[in-house]
Structures are given as structure tokens and as C-alpha cells.
């Protein structure tokens, strides 16, 4: 087995050496402080000289999450049994996907196997500390049984629980009963015994738990979330087992929608700090979240929520098509604080860069917009493999503000279709992208387009007092002015920084 990153082993002293069979061939196996490597013993290589041309291979200990003595047991036999050798449980990466692989090192000597298992366990525990990996031992797990196709309990029981058991991770599971259940539990319960919190569900479940963890950190540190504009970081990392219909947050830290990959990131303690936003309206904190859409994204979600009885994909397609049919801009006053870095204005990355701006420089625009998005994470998904906000990063301390001005329906569809592409996005004159640290948005209402689809407008569209926002896939109605601030590294998620989703692109059938 090759290292996934093609790394060379640093010179390292051999701690143990033994002869084991891999398959039917005897191998010379070496244990060092960071790897197990093996070379076939053949007539032309009786001393087990190493080299890839000699069939040598290795596994890095940072990718090993369990080691067991392998025994042959009769059906129903729970303990004892004839010793067959060792089994290393490892993670192997292909693209962004992590898979569990087992390496069987066969030798029937009980004392040899015990010596190796003892050494390996010590090294795995020590490595977890020296590499500052946060390998969890005790997790709180929330499962939303209603996510997407109602498969989350099954996914957890069949695919994730066995991996956690194998890695000796203890879990305390809650199956959620209603929206808001996670928030009420996390606000109240003792969290000190846990090393991390995991949710199994879609973006709505992730959003509720991420908000709850950050809010809990404020309460624990005696801060008033409504008045403190510099929130403290969440103390516990969040693991996301994707079981929703789009799974944007999970895709953004795993690069793939794959529950096993998500579980292996958790088991191996891969932590990624992630920026979040706070959303304030009428001077009060509404929520913490990763991304928000106003205008088209908010209104189509509001419409979809009214058709909850439809299956999710049909509901989403129906709402997109219906909102597209009644496409019209919103008049807004938009102010933003540009990030203290070279940022994009008016054009795509690489085409036109303006000089760095200072963080106290505020900008304001009054205009009509079809859509306004504020994204602290790239928001990758199978529908948008490079992300809805490809120019932001998980930890750059800024969000991407994407404003889509008044354009024709066909131009707007062209804009949406660009997200479906695996390639870099082309520029469109009515789309502006900026890197920002804060945004204030004051909507004035929808611009009326006489004679065009008035019957499509819903009461909430026309409400003067509240406007629908799509925050991490959840519908949030907010009144008047909304202030969004980016908070660097507010939470840690189990996962990595990824460039793009590597599964095949899924296109939306309605556009
Ligand atoms: N037992 C429950 N019954 C009803 N709603 C629940 C329950 N548990 C959680 N919820 C809420 O359901 C909402 C949607 O959940 P989730 O996002 O996981 O599923 P989804 O909508 O199918 O997935 P996606 O957001 O990826 O489309 C969330 O707001 C969550 O708080």
C-alpha cells in the first residue's frame, strides 16, 4: 500500500521486525514509529531487501485506526480461537474518498502477535498526541431520522456504528424528534465528557447543530450573543455524516458525499477550522451559519417549504421552476466591509483585481438584485462541484459576496448553469463577486414588473415586514435590515480543505 500523498518515509529506526504472510507469500515486515512496511521474501531476495521494484509496500500509522489479533472462531464462539495473525484497520484515500481497508499479517505465534499489537497500540495512542490529531474516544451523535430519504438511521447503524466500534469510540446517540430538538439539548446538556459531536442528516441538521455548538460556547463563557460581536469558538468539533439531499457543508470539508469518508475523518481526528457568519436582525442574533442566499435562493426555498408533502427533489425542482417563472429583482441597500486583502470586484478571479483595501473601508450599493449570496465556505455540492462560492476558503476569515443584478431570465439561467461546470467559471457582466468580512442588507421590496406573472408571487414575497432567507438550506424569515458578520475559525469540522467535489456532477433537471 502506497502513501496517499506519495511521501517518502523519513529515516526511522526499526522497532520490530518479523515474518508474516500476506496472502500466501511470506513477507519481511518492519515496524517503525510511523509506518508498517513489508517486502516479499523470494528466492532472489531472501533477506527482504526493500524497494518498490521488489514489491515492498507500507501503511502509515496515521492512517491506521485499529489493530486486532486475528483468530479463527467457530460459529457462535465469542472468545478464544486459534490465532491467525494481526489485522490492521486503515483508511485509504482515492481522490477525496476515504475507504476502510484491512491489512492481514498472518503468523500463528500468539506471543509474536501480542508483542506487535501492544507496540502498535502504544504507537497509535502516542502518534495521536504527537501529531496533535484529535482522535475522539467519546462522541455525542444526533441522527435526524427524517432527512432526505429517511435513510439516516440505517446509514448510521449499517455503515458508521461498526467503524466507530472497531476504533473503540464510545457513542451516546439521540434520534431527533423535531426541529429545534438538537438546539434545546445542546444548550442544556453536559458536554464535558465528549471529544466531539456528530450529526447524521442533511444541511438543516448540520446548521442546527453548528449554531447550537457556537451558541453554547457563548453561554458557557458568559457572553451575551445579542450584544457580543466577537463570539468565542465552539469548544467541540463537529462531525457530519451526510444523509441529506444536497449536503453542502459535508461536501465542502470532505470533497465527496460519502458517509464512510466522513466517518474516517472523524475516527482519524482530521480537524479543519471553518469560518462562520452571524446573522443579526433588529439588533438580535438570529443564527450562526455558513452561508446565506437572499432573493431567488430565499424565495425558492420559501416556496419549497410550502410543498413539504412533495419528495425533496421534486419539491426543489418545482420551487426553482416556479420562482424562475416569476423571476423579478429585489430593491436593496447593500453595504459591505471588504476583506483586508486583494479582492475581486465586478469581474472573475484573475481578470481584474483591484488594489488591497483597508478593513475600515466600507462600501455601499443601492440597486436591484435577482440574488445576493454571502458564503463563508465554498459551498461545494454535486450540483456545484467547484462550489457556489469558489473564491472563498474555509479559513480565510472572509466570505464571498455574490450579487446578481437585474438580468433577463435566460441570462440568469446561464449564471446558474455555470455552477454545474467542473471548469473555472466564466465571467458575466451582471454578476459581481467580492471578498467581504461584513454585509448589511436592507431590502426595500420586490420591484414590480407589470403584466408579468403577478399571480406567482406568494404572500411572503410581498410581505413588507419580513423577507425569506435561505441560511444553510433552512428557511429563515427576517425583518428589515440584516447584518452579517464573518467570524474566522468559529468552529472545527472533521474533514479537510478541498478544492472540488470529485463525484460526477448532478445537474438540476428544471434548468
Ligand atoms: N425528527 C424530526 N422531525 C422533523 N424535523 C426534524 C427532525 N429532526 C430534525 N428535524 C429538522 O428537519 C430539518 C431538515 O433536516 P435535514 O436538513 O437533515 O434534511 P433534508 O432537508 O432532507 O436535507 P437537506 O437539507 O440536505 O436537503 C432540519 O431543520 C432539522 O432541524
Short mmCIF file of C-alpha atoms and ligand atoms in Angstrom, two decimals:
data_model
loop_
_atom_site.label_atom_id
_atom_site.label_comp_id
_atom_site.label_asym_id
_atom_site.label_seq_id
_atom_site.Cartn_x
_atom_site.Cartn_y
_atom_site.Cartn_z
CA UNK A 1 0.00 0.00 0.00
CA UNK A 2 1.41 3.35 -1.04
CA UNK A 3 1.10 6.54 0.94
CA UNK A 4 -1.77 8.55 -0.45
CA UNK A 5 0.40 11.65 -0.76
CA UNK A 6 3.38 9.82 -2.25
CA UNK A 7 5.55 10.68 0.75
CA UNK A 8 8.90 9.07 1.40
CA UNK A 9 9.48 7.57 4.78
CA UNK A 10 11.84 9.63 6.88
CA UNK A 11 14.79 7.60 8.17
CA UNK A 12 13.38 5.93 11.23
CA UNK A 13 14.70 3.18 13.43
CA UNK A 14 13.12 -0.24 13.22
CA UNK A 15 11.17 -1.09 16.38
CA UNK A 16 10.06 -4.59 15.44
CA UNK A 17 10.83 -6.98 12.62
CA UNK A 18 9.03 -10.20 11.87
CA UNK A 19 8.00 -12.64 9.18
CA UNK A 20 4.31 -12.65 8.33
CA UNK A 21 2.35 -13.99 5.41
CA UNK A 22 0.36 -11.54 3.32
CA UNK A 23 -1.91 -13.77 1.29
CA UNK A 24 0.16 -16.88 0.66
CA UNK A 25 3.56 -15.20 0.43
CA UNK A 26 5.93 -14.72 3.34
CA UNK A 27 6.99 -11.11 3.89
CA UNK A 28 9.65 -9.38 5.89
CA UNK A 29 7.65 -6.87 7.96
CA UNK A 30 9.12 -3.83 9.72
CA UNK A 31 7.51 -1.61 12.30
CA UNK A 32 8.88 1.90 12.76
CA UNK A 33 7.40 4.77 14.75
CA UNK A 34 5.36 5.95 11.79
CA UNK A 35 4.74 3.01 9.46
CA UNK A 36 4.45 -0.71 8.91
CA UNK A 37 6.19 -1.87 5.73
CA UNK A 38 6.61 -5.26 4.11
CA UNK A 39 8.62 -6.89 1.34
CA UNK A 40 8.09 -10.35 -0.13
CA UNK A 41 10.76 -12.88 0.72
CA UNK A 42 11.60 -14.55 -2.57
CA UNK A 43 14.48 -16.78 -3.68
CA UNK A 44 16.19 -13.81 -5.34
CA UNK A 45 15.55 -11.60 -2.27
CA UNK A 46 15.95 -13.89 0.74
CA UNK A 47 16.87 -11.04 3.10
CA UNK A 48 13.82 -8.96 2.29
CA UNK A 49 15.77 -6.08 0.69
CA UNK A 50 13.34 -3.17 0.18
CA UNK A 51 12.25 -1.20 -2.87
CA UNK A 52 9.07 -0.80 -4.90
CA UNK A 53 10.54 -2.95 -7.68
CA UNK A 54 10.76 -5.74 -5.09
CA UNK A 55 7.06 -5.44 -4.26
CA UNK A 56 7.58 -3.52 -1.00
CA UNK A 57 4.61 -1.73 0.38
CA UNK A 58 3.62 0.14 3.53
CA UNK A 59 0.89 1.68 5.55
CA UNK A 60 1.38 4.90 7.55
CA UNK A 61 0.33 4.69 11.15
CA UNK A 62 -1.52 7.99 10.95
CA UNK A 63 -3.94 6.14 8.61
CA UNK A 64 -4.37 3.16 10.95
CA UNK A 65 -7.29 3.38 13.33
CA UNK A 66 -7.34 -0.07 14.93
CA UNK A 67 -5.26 -3.21 15.31
CA UNK A 68 -6.57 -6.58 16.47
CA UNK A 69 -5.31 -10.13 16.87
CA UNK A 70 -6.98 -12.19 14.15
CA UNK A 71 -8.40 -15.55 15.26
CA UNK A 72 -10.33 -18.39 13.72
CA UNK A 73 -13.54 -18.96 15.68
CA UNK A 74 -16.31 -21.47 15.29
CA UNK A 75 -19.79 -20.17 14.55
CA UNK A 76 -21.19 -18.56 17.73
CA UNK A 77 -17.83 -18.61 19.55
CA UNK A 78 -17.29 -15.23 21.24
CA UNK A 79 -13.83 -15.59 22.80
CA UNK A 80 -10.63 -17.55 22.28
CA UNK A 81 -9.99 -19.27 18.97
CA UNK A 82 -6.87 -20.18 17.03
CA UNK A 83 -4.53 -17.22 16.46
CA UNK A 84 -4.05 -16.46 12.77
CA UNK A 85 -2.12 -13.19 12.91
CA UNK A 86 -2.81 -9.46 13.08
CA UNK A 87 -5.24 -7.24 11.31
CA UNK A 88 -4.59 -3.51 10.76
CA UNK A 89 -7.66 -1.40 10.04
CA UNK A 90 -6.64 1.52 7.86
CA UNK A 91 -8.01 4.35 5.79
CA UNK A 92 -7.03 4.53 2.12
CA UNK A 93 -7.62 7.65 0.03
CA UNK A 94 -8.68 7.69 -3.62
CA UNK A 95 -9.25 11.29 -4.69
CA UNK A 96 -11.29 12.75 -1.85
CA UNK A 97 -12.81 9.39 -0.91
CA UNK A 98 -11.56 7.50 2.12
CA UNK A 99 -12.24 3.77 2.32
CA UNK A 100 -11.62 1.27 5.06
CA UNK A 101 -9.00 -1.34 4.12
CA UNK A 102 -7.74 -4.25 6.20
CA UNK A 103 -4.15 -5.46 6.13
CA UNK A 104 -3.84 -9.06 7.32
CA UNK A 105 -0.40 -10.03 8.62
CA UNK A 106 -0.54 -13.77 9.22
CA UNK A 107 1.56 -15.57 11.80
CA UNK A 108 0.17 -18.14 14.21
CA UNK A 109 2.57 -17.27 17.08
CA UNK A 110 0.45 -15.81 19.89
CA UNK A 111 3.41 -14.15 21.63
CA UNK A 112 4.62 -12.52 18.39
CA UNK A 113 1.14 -11.22 17.62
CA UNK A 114 0.70 -9.87 21.14
CA UNK A 115 4.07 -8.09 21.03
CA UNK A 116 3.14 -6.44 17.73
CA UNK A 117 -0.36 -5.49 18.86
CA UNK A 118 0.96 -3.98 22.11
CA UNK A 119 3.60 -1.92 20.28
CA UNK A 120 1.17 -0.82 17.59
CA UNK A 121 -1.45 0.28 20.13
CA UNK A 122 1.15 2.29 22.05
CA UNK A 123 2.33 3.95 18.84
CA UNK A 124 -1.22 4.74 17.70
CA UNK A 125 -2.01 6.40 21.04
CA UNK A 126 1.32 8.26 21.06
CA UNK A 127 1.00 9.36 17.43
CA UNK A 128 -2.44 10.73 18.10
CA UNK A 129 -0.84 13.02 20.70
CA UNK A 130 2.39 13.96 18.91
CA UNK A 131 0.64 14.74 15.61
CA UNK A 132 -1.96 16.75 17.53
CA UNK A 133 -4.64 14.70 15.89
CA UNK A 134 -7.84 14.87 17.87
CA UNK A 135 -8.70 11.22 17.75
CA UNK A 136 -12.03 11.06 19.59
CA UNK A 137 -12.87 8.47 22.23
CA UNK A 138 -16.36 9.62 23.20
CA UNK A 139 -18.84 11.18 20.78
CA UNK A 140 -22.33 12.60 21.09
CA UNK A 141 -24.30 11.60 17.97
CA UNK A 142 -27.53 13.20 16.73
CA UNK A 143 -29.45 11.42 13.98
CA UNK A 144 -32.28 13.13 12.12
CA UNK A 145 -34.49 10.18 11.11
CA UNK A 146 -36.42 12.30 8.62
CA UNK A 147 -33.51 13.58 6.49
CA UNK A 148 -33.87 13.19 2.74
CA UNK A 149 -34.95 9.57 2.05
CA UNK A 150 -35.26 8.71 5.75
CA UNK A 151 -32.14 6.57 5.47
CA UNK A 152 -30.03 8.25 8.15
CA UNK A 153 -30.69 5.72 10.94
CA UNK A 154 -29.93 2.87 8.54
CA UNK A 155 -26.77 4.56 7.22
CA UNK A 156 -25.56 5.09 10.77
CA UNK A 157 -26.36 1.57 12.04
CA UNK A 158 -25.05 -0.31 8.99
CA UNK A 159 -22.02 1.70 7.94
CA UNK A 160 -20.89 4.08 10.66
CA UNK A 161 -21.54 2.36 14.01
CA UNK A 162 -19.37 -0.70 13.09
CA UNK A 163 -16.46 1.62 12.20
CA UNK A 164 -16.80 3.57 15.46
CA UNK A 165 -16.92 0.28 17.39
CA UNK A 166 -13.83 -1.01 15.62
CA UNK A 167 -12.00 2.23 16.51
CA UNK A 168 -13.09 1.87 20.19
CA UNK A 169 -15.12 5.07 20.04
CA UNK A 170 -17.98 5.22 22.52
CA UNK A 171 -21.12 6.97 21.39
CA UNK A 172 -24.16 8.46 23.04
CA UNK A 173 -26.93 8.60 20.42
CA UNK A 174 -30.01 10.80 20.24
CA UNK A 175 -32.54 10.32 17.46
CA UNK A 176 -34.07 13.75 17.00
CA UNK A 177 -37.81 14.13 17.46
CA UNK A 178 -38.49 17.55 15.99
CA UNK A 179 -36.91 20.66 14.55
CA UNK A 180 -35.17 22.51 17.38
CA UNK A 181 -34.60 19.33 19.42
CA UNK A 182 -30.82 19.48 18.93
CA UNK A 183 -30.65 23.14 19.93
CA UNK A 184 -32.59 22.61 23.13
CA UNK A 185 -30.45 19.59 24.12
CA UNK A 186 -27.09 21.17 23.31
CA UNK A 187 -28.00 24.33 25.24
CA UNK A 188 -28.73 22.31 28.37
CA UNK A 189 -26.76 19.06 28.43
CA UNK A 190 -23.33 18.39 29.88
CA UNK A 191 -20.76 18.23 27.08
CA UNK A 192 -17.60 17.81 29.13
CA UNK A 193 -17.44 14.04 28.65
CA UNK A 194 -17.39 14.28 24.84
CA UNK A 195 -14.46 14.80 22.45
CA UNK A 196 -16.75 15.73 19.57
CA UNK A 197 -20.32 15.92 18.36
CA UNK A 198 -21.62 14.19 15.22
CA UNK A 199 -24.78 14.68 13.23
CA UNK A 200 -26.27 12.30 10.70
CA UNK A 201 -28.55 14.23 8.38
CA UNK A 202 -28.73 16.98 5.82
CA UNK A 203 -27.70 20.63 5.82
CA UNK A 204 -30.62 21.64 8.04
CA UNK A 205 -29.42 19.30 10.78
CA UNK A 206 -25.82 20.48 10.36
CA UNK A 207 -26.96 24.11 10.56
CA UNK A 208 -28.93 23.50 13.74
CA UNK A 209 -26.07 21.67 15.44
CA UNK A 210 -23.34 24.11 14.31
CA UNK A 211 -25.44 27.04 15.56
CA UNK A 212 -26.13 25.19 18.82
CA UNK A 213 -22.43 24.44 19.45
CA UNK A 214 -21.36 28.05 18.83
CA UNK A 215 -24.22 29.42 20.90
CA UNK A 216 -23.36 27.02 23.72
CA UNK A 217 -19.76 28.30 23.70
CA UNK A 218 -21.07 31.87 24.16
CA UNK A 219 -23.33 30.84 27.02
CA UNK A 220 -20.51 28.87 28.68
CA UNK A 221 -18.23 31.90 28.53
CA UNK A 222 -20.93 34.20 29.94
CA UNK A 223 -21.29 36.21 26.74
CA UNK A 224 -24.47 37.79 25.54
CA UNK A 225 -24.81 36.60 21.92
CA UNK A 226 -27.07 39.56 21.11
CA UNK A 227 -24.50 42.17 22.05
CA UNK A 228 -21.10 40.47 21.77
CA UNK A 229 -19.84 40.87 18.23
CA UNK A 230 -16.72 38.74 18.73
CA UNK A 231 -18.03 35.28 19.56
CA UNK A 232 -15.72 32.67 21.06
CA UNK A 233 -15.04 29.47 19.14
CA UNK A 234 -17.10 26.35 19.67
CA UNK A 235 -15.25 24.07 22.06
CA UNK A 236 -16.22 20.74 20.50
CA UNK A 237 -15.53 19.72 16.90
CA UNK A 238 -18.45 18.77 14.69
CA UNK A 239 -18.52 15.66 12.50
CA UNK A 240 -21.03 15.44 9.67
CA UNK A 241 -22.27 12.12 8.30
CA UNK A 242 -24.09 13.20 5.14
CA UNK A 243 -27.62 11.86 4.75
CA UNK A 244 -29.42 14.83 3.21
CA UNK A 245 -30.37 15.81 -0.30
CA UNK A 246 -27.50 18.21 -1.07
CA UNK A 247 -25.08 18.06 1.90
CA UNK A 248 -23.24 21.27 1.07
CA UNK A 249 -21.32 21.64 4.34
CA UNK A 250 -20.27 18.00 4.30
CA UNK A 251 -19.12 18.24 0.65
CA UNK A 252 -17.16 21.39 1.49
CA UNK A 253 -14.99 19.56 4.06
CA UNK A 254 -14.97 16.06 2.54
CA UNK A 255 -14.99 16.80 -1.21
CA UNK A 256 -17.41 13.94 -1.68
CA UNK A 257 -20.82 12.86 -0.40
CA UNK A 258 -19.78 9.67 1.26
CA UNK A 259 -20.69 8.63 4.82
CA UNK A 260 -17.66 6.31 5.20
CA UNK A 261 -15.27 9.13 4.22
CA UNK A 262 -16.96 11.37 6.79
CA UNK A 263 -16.68 8.67 9.48
CA UNK A 264 -12.99 8.02 8.75
CA UNK A 265 -12.18 11.75 9.02
CA UNK A 266 -13.83 11.65 12.47
CA UNK A 267 -12.10 8.43 13.56
CA UNK A 268 -8.66 9.67 12.47
CA UNK A 269 -9.24 13.08 14.08
CA UNK A 270 -8.74 15.17 10.93
CA UNK A 271 -9.78 18.62 12.04
CA UNK A 272 -10.45 21.62 9.83
CA UNK A 273 -11.22 25.02 11.29
CA UNK A 274 -14.02 26.78 9.45
CA UNK A 275 -15.27 30.38 9.31
CA UNK A 276 -18.89 31.08 10.14
CA UNK A 277 -21.19 34.08 9.92
CA UNK A 278 -23.51 35.60 12.48
CA UNK A 279 -26.86 36.91 11.25
CA UNK A 280 -28.41 39.79 13.17
CA UNK A 281 -31.80 41.36 12.60
CA UNK A 282 -33.42 44.10 14.66
CA UNK A 283 -30.30 44.13 16.86
CA UNK A 284 -30.64 40.47 17.88
CA UNK A 285 -28.73 37.38 16.89
CA UNK A 286 -30.87 35.23 14.61
CA UNK A 287 -28.40 32.43 13.97
CA UNK A 288 -24.82 31.44 13.25
CA UNK A 289 -24.40 29.84 9.84
CA UNK A 290 -22.04 29.05 6.97
CA UNK A 291 -23.87 30.57 4.02
CA UNK A 292 -26.96 32.54 3.07
CA UNK A 293 -28.96 33.37 -0.02
CA UNK A 294 -31.35 36.26 -0.40
CA UNK A 295 -33.64 36.91 -3.36
CA UNK A 296 -34.02 33.96 -5.71
CA UNK A 297 -32.49 31.42 -3.28
CA UNK A 298 -34.62 32.60 -0.36
CA UNK A 299 -37.87 32.79 -2.32
CA UNK A 300 -37.49 29.41 -3.99
CA UNK A 301 -36.86 27.81 -0.58
CA UNK A 302 -39.91 29.60 0.87
CA UNK A 303 -41.98 28.14 -1.94
CA UNK A 304 -40.47 24.66 -1.48
CA UNK A 305 -41.32 24.74 2.24
CA UNK A 306 -44.97 25.23 1.34
CA UNK A 307 -44.84 21.95 -0.60
CA UNK A 308 -43.35 19.84 2.22
CA UNK A 309 -45.60 16.95 1.22
CA UNK A 310 -43.64 16.55 -2.04
CA UNK A 311 -40.49 14.37 -2.09
CA UNK A 312 -37.39 16.64 -1.69
CA UNK A 313 -36.01 16.53 -5.28
CA UNK A 314 -39.43 17.20 -6.85
CA UNK A 315 -40.09 19.90 -4.27
CA UNK A 316 -36.81 21.63 -5.04
CA UNK A 317 -37.26 21.41 -8.81
CA UNK A 318 -40.85 22.62 -8.59
CA UNK A 319 -39.87 25.61 -6.43
CA UNK A 320 -36.92 26.53 -8.66
CA UNK A 321 -39.04 26.36 -11.82
CA UNK A 322 -41.90 28.33 -10.26
CA UNK A 323 -39.58 31.01 -8.82
CA UNK A 324 -37.80 31.20 -12.15
CA UNK A 325 -41.13 31.72 -13.90
CA UNK A 326 -41.86 34.71 -11.67
CA UNK A 327 -38.29 35.97 -11.64
CA UNK A 328 -38.01 39.56 -10.53
CA UNK A 329 -35.41 41.59 -8.72
CA UNK A 330 -35.49 42.97 -5.19
CA UNK A 331 -34.55 46.56 -4.48
CA UNK A 332 -31.92 46.65 -1.76
CA UNK A 333 -29.48 48.86 0.02
CA UNK A 334 -26.32 46.83 0.40
CA UNK A 335 -23.26 47.87 2.43
CA UNK A 336 -20.23 45.71 2.92
CA UNK A 337 -16.84 45.75 4.51
CA UNK A 338 -14.26 44.46 2.04
CA UNK A 339 -11.80 41.90 3.37
CA UNK A 340 -8.36 43.29 4.11
CA UNK A 341 -6.88 41.67 1.04
CA UNK A 342 -6.82 41.92 -2.69
CA UNK A 343 -10.39 41.30 -3.68
CA UNK A 344 -12.43 40.84 -6.81
CA UNK A 345 -14.77 43.49 -7.98
CA UNK A 346 -17.01 43.25 -10.98
CA UNK A 347 -15.04 40.50 -12.67
CA UNK A 348 -13.95 36.97 -12.03
CA UNK A 349 -10.78 35.99 -10.25
CA UNK A 350 -7.70 36.65 -12.31
CA UNK A 351 -9.38 39.04 -14.73
CA UNK A 352 -9.50 42.27 -12.79
CA UNK A 353 -8.00 42.66 -9.36
CA UNK A 354 -8.19 45.92 -7.52
CA UNK A 355 -5.60 47.01 -5.04
CA UNK A 356 -5.77 45.92 -1.45
CA UNK A 357 -8.28 47.82 0.61
CA UNK A 358 -8.20 48.55 4.28
CA UNK A 359 -10.63 46.84 6.59
CA UNK A 360 -12.20 50.10 7.75
CA UNK A 361 -13.27 50.98 4.23
CA UNK A 362 -16.97 50.46 3.87
CA UNK A 363 -18.83 50.35 0.57
CA UNK A 364 -22.48 50.75 -0.19
CA UNK A 365 -24.60 49.99 -3.24
CA UNK A 366 -28.23 50.76 -3.83
CA UNK A 367 -29.72 48.72 -6.62
CA UNK A 368 -31.94 45.91 -7.77
CA UNK A 369 -30.75 42.34 -7.46
CA UNK A 370 -32.05 38.97 -8.52
CA UNK A 371 -29.91 37.24 -5.96
CA UNK A 372 -27.47 38.06 -3.18
CA UNK A 373 -25.35 35.31 -1.62
CA UNK A 374 -22.98 35.56 1.33
CA UNK A 375 -20.85 32.44 1.71
CA UNK A 376 -18.17 31.86 4.33
CA UNK A 377 -17.39 28.43 2.83
CA UNK A 378 -17.06 27.42 -0.86
CA UNK A 379 -20.38 25.53 -0.62
CA UNK A 380 -19.43 22.53 -2.74
CA UNK A 381 -22.04 20.01 -3.80
CA UNK A 382 -22.59 17.50 -6.61
CA UNK A 383 -24.65 20.27 -8.26
CA UNK A 384 -21.79 22.78 -7.93
CA UNK A 385 -18.52 20.77 -7.96
CA UNK A 386 -16.37 23.91 -7.64
CA UNK A 387 -18.78 25.45 -5.18
CA UNK A 388 -21.37 28.21 -5.15
CA UNK A 389 -18.56 30.46 -3.89
CA UNK A 390 -15.39 29.10 -5.49
CA UNK A 391 -13.27 32.10 -4.48
CA UNK A 392 -13.58 31.74 -0.74
CA UNK A 393 -11.79 29.31 1.53
CA UNK A 394 -12.86 27.56 4.71
CA UNK A 395 -10.50 29.58 6.91
CA UNK A 396 -9.66 32.79 5.07
CA UNK A 397 -11.62 34.91 7.53
CA UNK A 398 -13.83 36.34 4.82
CA UNK A 399 -16.96 35.47 2.91
CA UNK A 400 -17.76 35.72 -0.77
CA UNK A 401 -20.49 38.23 -1.51
CA UNK A 402 -22.07 37.39 -4.87
CA UNK A 403 -24.59 39.86 -6.23
CA UNK A 404 -26.58 39.12 -9.35
CA UNK A 405 -28.01 42.30 -10.82
CA UNK A 406 -31.13 42.65 -12.86
CA UNK A 407 -30.78 40.32 -15.84
CA UNK A 408 -33.12 38.52 -18.18
CA UNK A 409 -34.40 35.07 -17.28
CA UNK A 410 -32.17 33.43 -19.87
CA UNK A 411 -29.11 35.29 -18.56
CA UNK A 412 -29.96 34.26 -15.01
CA UNK A 413 -30.31 30.62 -16.08
CA UNK A 414 -26.92 30.90 -17.77
CA UNK A 415 -25.50 32.17 -14.47
CA UNK A 416 -26.99 29.23 -12.53
CA UNK A 417 -25.82 26.69 -15.10
CA UNK A 418 -22.21 27.83 -14.68
CA UNK A 419 -22.23 26.28 -11.21
CA UNK A 420 -22.77 22.88 -12.79
CA UNK A 421 -19.46 23.04 -14.59
CA UNK A 422 -16.30 21.28 -13.42
CA UNK A 423 -14.27 24.11 -15.01
CA UNK A 424 -13.50 27.60 -13.78
CA UNK A 425 -16.49 29.87 -14.11
CA UNK A 426 -16.67 32.34 -16.95
CA UNK A 427 -17.46 35.99 -16.22
CA UNK A 428 -20.89 37.51 -16.58
CA UNK A 429 -21.30 41.29 -16.55
CA UNK A 430 -24.29 41.28 -14.20
CA UNK A 431 -22.59 39.09 -11.56
CA UNK A 432 -20.25 40.75 -9.08
CA UNK A 433 -18.08 38.91 -6.59
CA UNK A 434 -16.42 40.47 -3.59
CA UNK A 435 -14.48 39.22 -0.63
CA UNK A 436 -16.04 40.73 2.49
CA UNK A 437 -15.97 40.49 6.27
CA UNK A 438 -19.38 42.05 6.92
CA UNK A 439 -22.54 42.84 4.96
CA UNK A 440 -25.57 44.93 5.81
CA UNK A 441 -28.61 44.31 3.63
CA UNK A 442 -31.74 46.40 3.77
CA UNK A 443 -34.38 45.18 1.32
CA UNK A 444 -37.00 47.64 0.09
CA UNK A 445 -39.23 45.06 -1.56
CA UNK A 446 -39.64 43.42 -4.90
CA UNK A 447 -39.55 45.54 -7.99
CA UNK A 448 -42.84 45.09 -9.77
CA UNK A 449 -42.81 44.07 -13.40
CA UNK A 450 -46.28 44.94 -14.70
CA UNK A 451 -48.02 42.23 -16.65
CA UNK A 452 -45.51 39.52 -15.86
CA UNK A 453 -46.57 36.69 -13.60
CA UNK A 454 -48.10 38.60 -10.68
CA UNK A 455 -50.12 35.52 -9.83
CA UNK A 456 -46.92 33.66 -8.98
CA UNK A 457 -45.99 35.99 -6.14
CA UNK A 458 -46.64 34.45 -2.72
CA UNK A 459 -47.79 36.34 0.35
CA UNK A 460 -44.34 36.07 1.92
CA UNK A 461 -42.81 37.51 -1.25
CA UNK A 462 -44.93 40.59 -0.84
CA UNK A 463 -44.64 40.93 2.88
CA UNK A 464 -43.14 44.26 3.79
CA UNK A 465 -42.12 43.16 7.25
CA UNK A 466 -40.13 40.01 6.62
CA UNK A 467 -38.11 38.51 3.80
CA UNK A 468 -37.22 34.88 3.19
CA UNK A 469 -33.56 33.95 3.52
CA UNK A 470 -32.02 30.60 2.78
CA UNK A 471 -29.43 30.07 5.53
CA UNK A 472 -27.64 26.74 5.11
CA UNK A 473 -30.71 25.31 3.37
CA UNK A 474 -33.09 26.41 6.14
CA UNK A 475 -35.79 29.00 5.62
CA UNK A 476 -35.35 31.99 7.92
CA UNK A 477 -37.74 34.92 7.71
CA UNK A 478 -36.01 38.13 8.75
CA UNK A 479 -37.39 41.59 9.05
CA UNK A 480 -35.87 44.69 7.51
CA UNK A 481 -32.17 45.16 7.89
CA UNK A 482 -29.95 42.12 8.29
CA UNK A 483 -26.32 42.39 9.37
CA UNK A 484 -23.99 39.51 8.53
CA UNK A 485 -20.53 39.33 10.06
CA UNK A 486 -17.82 36.78 9.28
CA UNK A 487 -16.09 35.18 12.28
CA UNK A 488 -12.83 33.45 11.44
CA UNK A 489 -12.42 29.83 12.54
CA UNK A 490 -15.52 29.83 14.70
CA UNK A 491 -15.91 26.06 14.57
CA UNK A 492 -13.84 22.96 13.80
CA UNK A 493 -15.28 20.34 11.49
CA UNK A 494 -13.89 16.85 10.96
CA UNK A 495 -12.52 16.93 7.41
CA UNK A 496 -10.04 18.73 5.14
CA UNK A 497 -9.77 21.77 2.90
CA UNK A 498 -10.83 20.52 -0.56
CA UNK A 499 -10.74 22.12 -3.99
CA UNK A 500 -13.67 20.44 -5.66
CA UNK A 501 -16.12 17.58 -5.43
CA UNK A 502 -14.88 14.53 -7.26
CA UNK A 503 -18.13 12.69 -7.83
CA UNK A 504 -19.90 13.09 -11.18
CA UNK A 505 -21.82 16.34 -11.49
CA UNK A 506 -25.54 16.12 -10.86
CA UNK A 507 -27.49 18.65 -12.86
CA UNK A 508 -30.80 20.14 -11.87
CA UNK A 509 -33.46 18.84 -14.23
CA UNK A 510 -35.53 22.00 -14.19
CA UNK A 511 -32.97 24.49 -15.56
N1 LIG B 1 -37.47 14.21 13.98
C1 LIG B 1 -37.60 15.29 13.22
N2 LIG B 1 -38.77 15.59 12.61
C2 LIG B 1 -38.91 16.66 11.83
N3 LIG B 1 -37.90 17.54 11.55
C3 LIG B 1 -36.72 17.30 12.13
C4 LIG B 1 -36.49 16.17 12.97
N4 LIG B 1 -35.22 16.19 13.37
C5 LIG B 1 -34.65 17.29 12.80
N5 LIG B 1 -35.55 17.95 12.07
C6 LIG B 1 -35.35 19.16 11.23
O1 LIG B 1 -35.51 18.80 9.87
C7 LIG B 1 -34.91 19.80 9.06
C8 LIG B 1 -34.35 19.23 7.77
O2 LIG B 1 -33.41 18.28 8.08
P1 LIG B 1 -32.19 17.89 7.10
O3 LIG B 1 -31.58 19.09 6.54
O4 LIG B 1 -31.34 16.96 7.87
O5 LIG B 1 -32.90 17.04 5.96
P2 LIG B 1 -33.11 17.39 4.43
O6 LIG B 1 -33.88 18.66 4.35
O7 LIG B 1 -33.69 16.18 3.81
O8 LIG B 1 -31.66 17.54 3.88
P3 LIG B 1 -31.01 18.74 3.02
O9 LIG B 1 -31.02 19.96 3.93
O10 LIG B 1 -29.64 18.27 2.67
O11 LIG B 1 -31.91 18.92 1.84
C9 LIG B 1 -33.91 20.48 9.97
O12 LIG B 1 -34.34 21.80 10.19
C10 LIG B 1 -33.96 19.72 11.28
O13 LIG B 1 -33.81 20.57 12.40
#
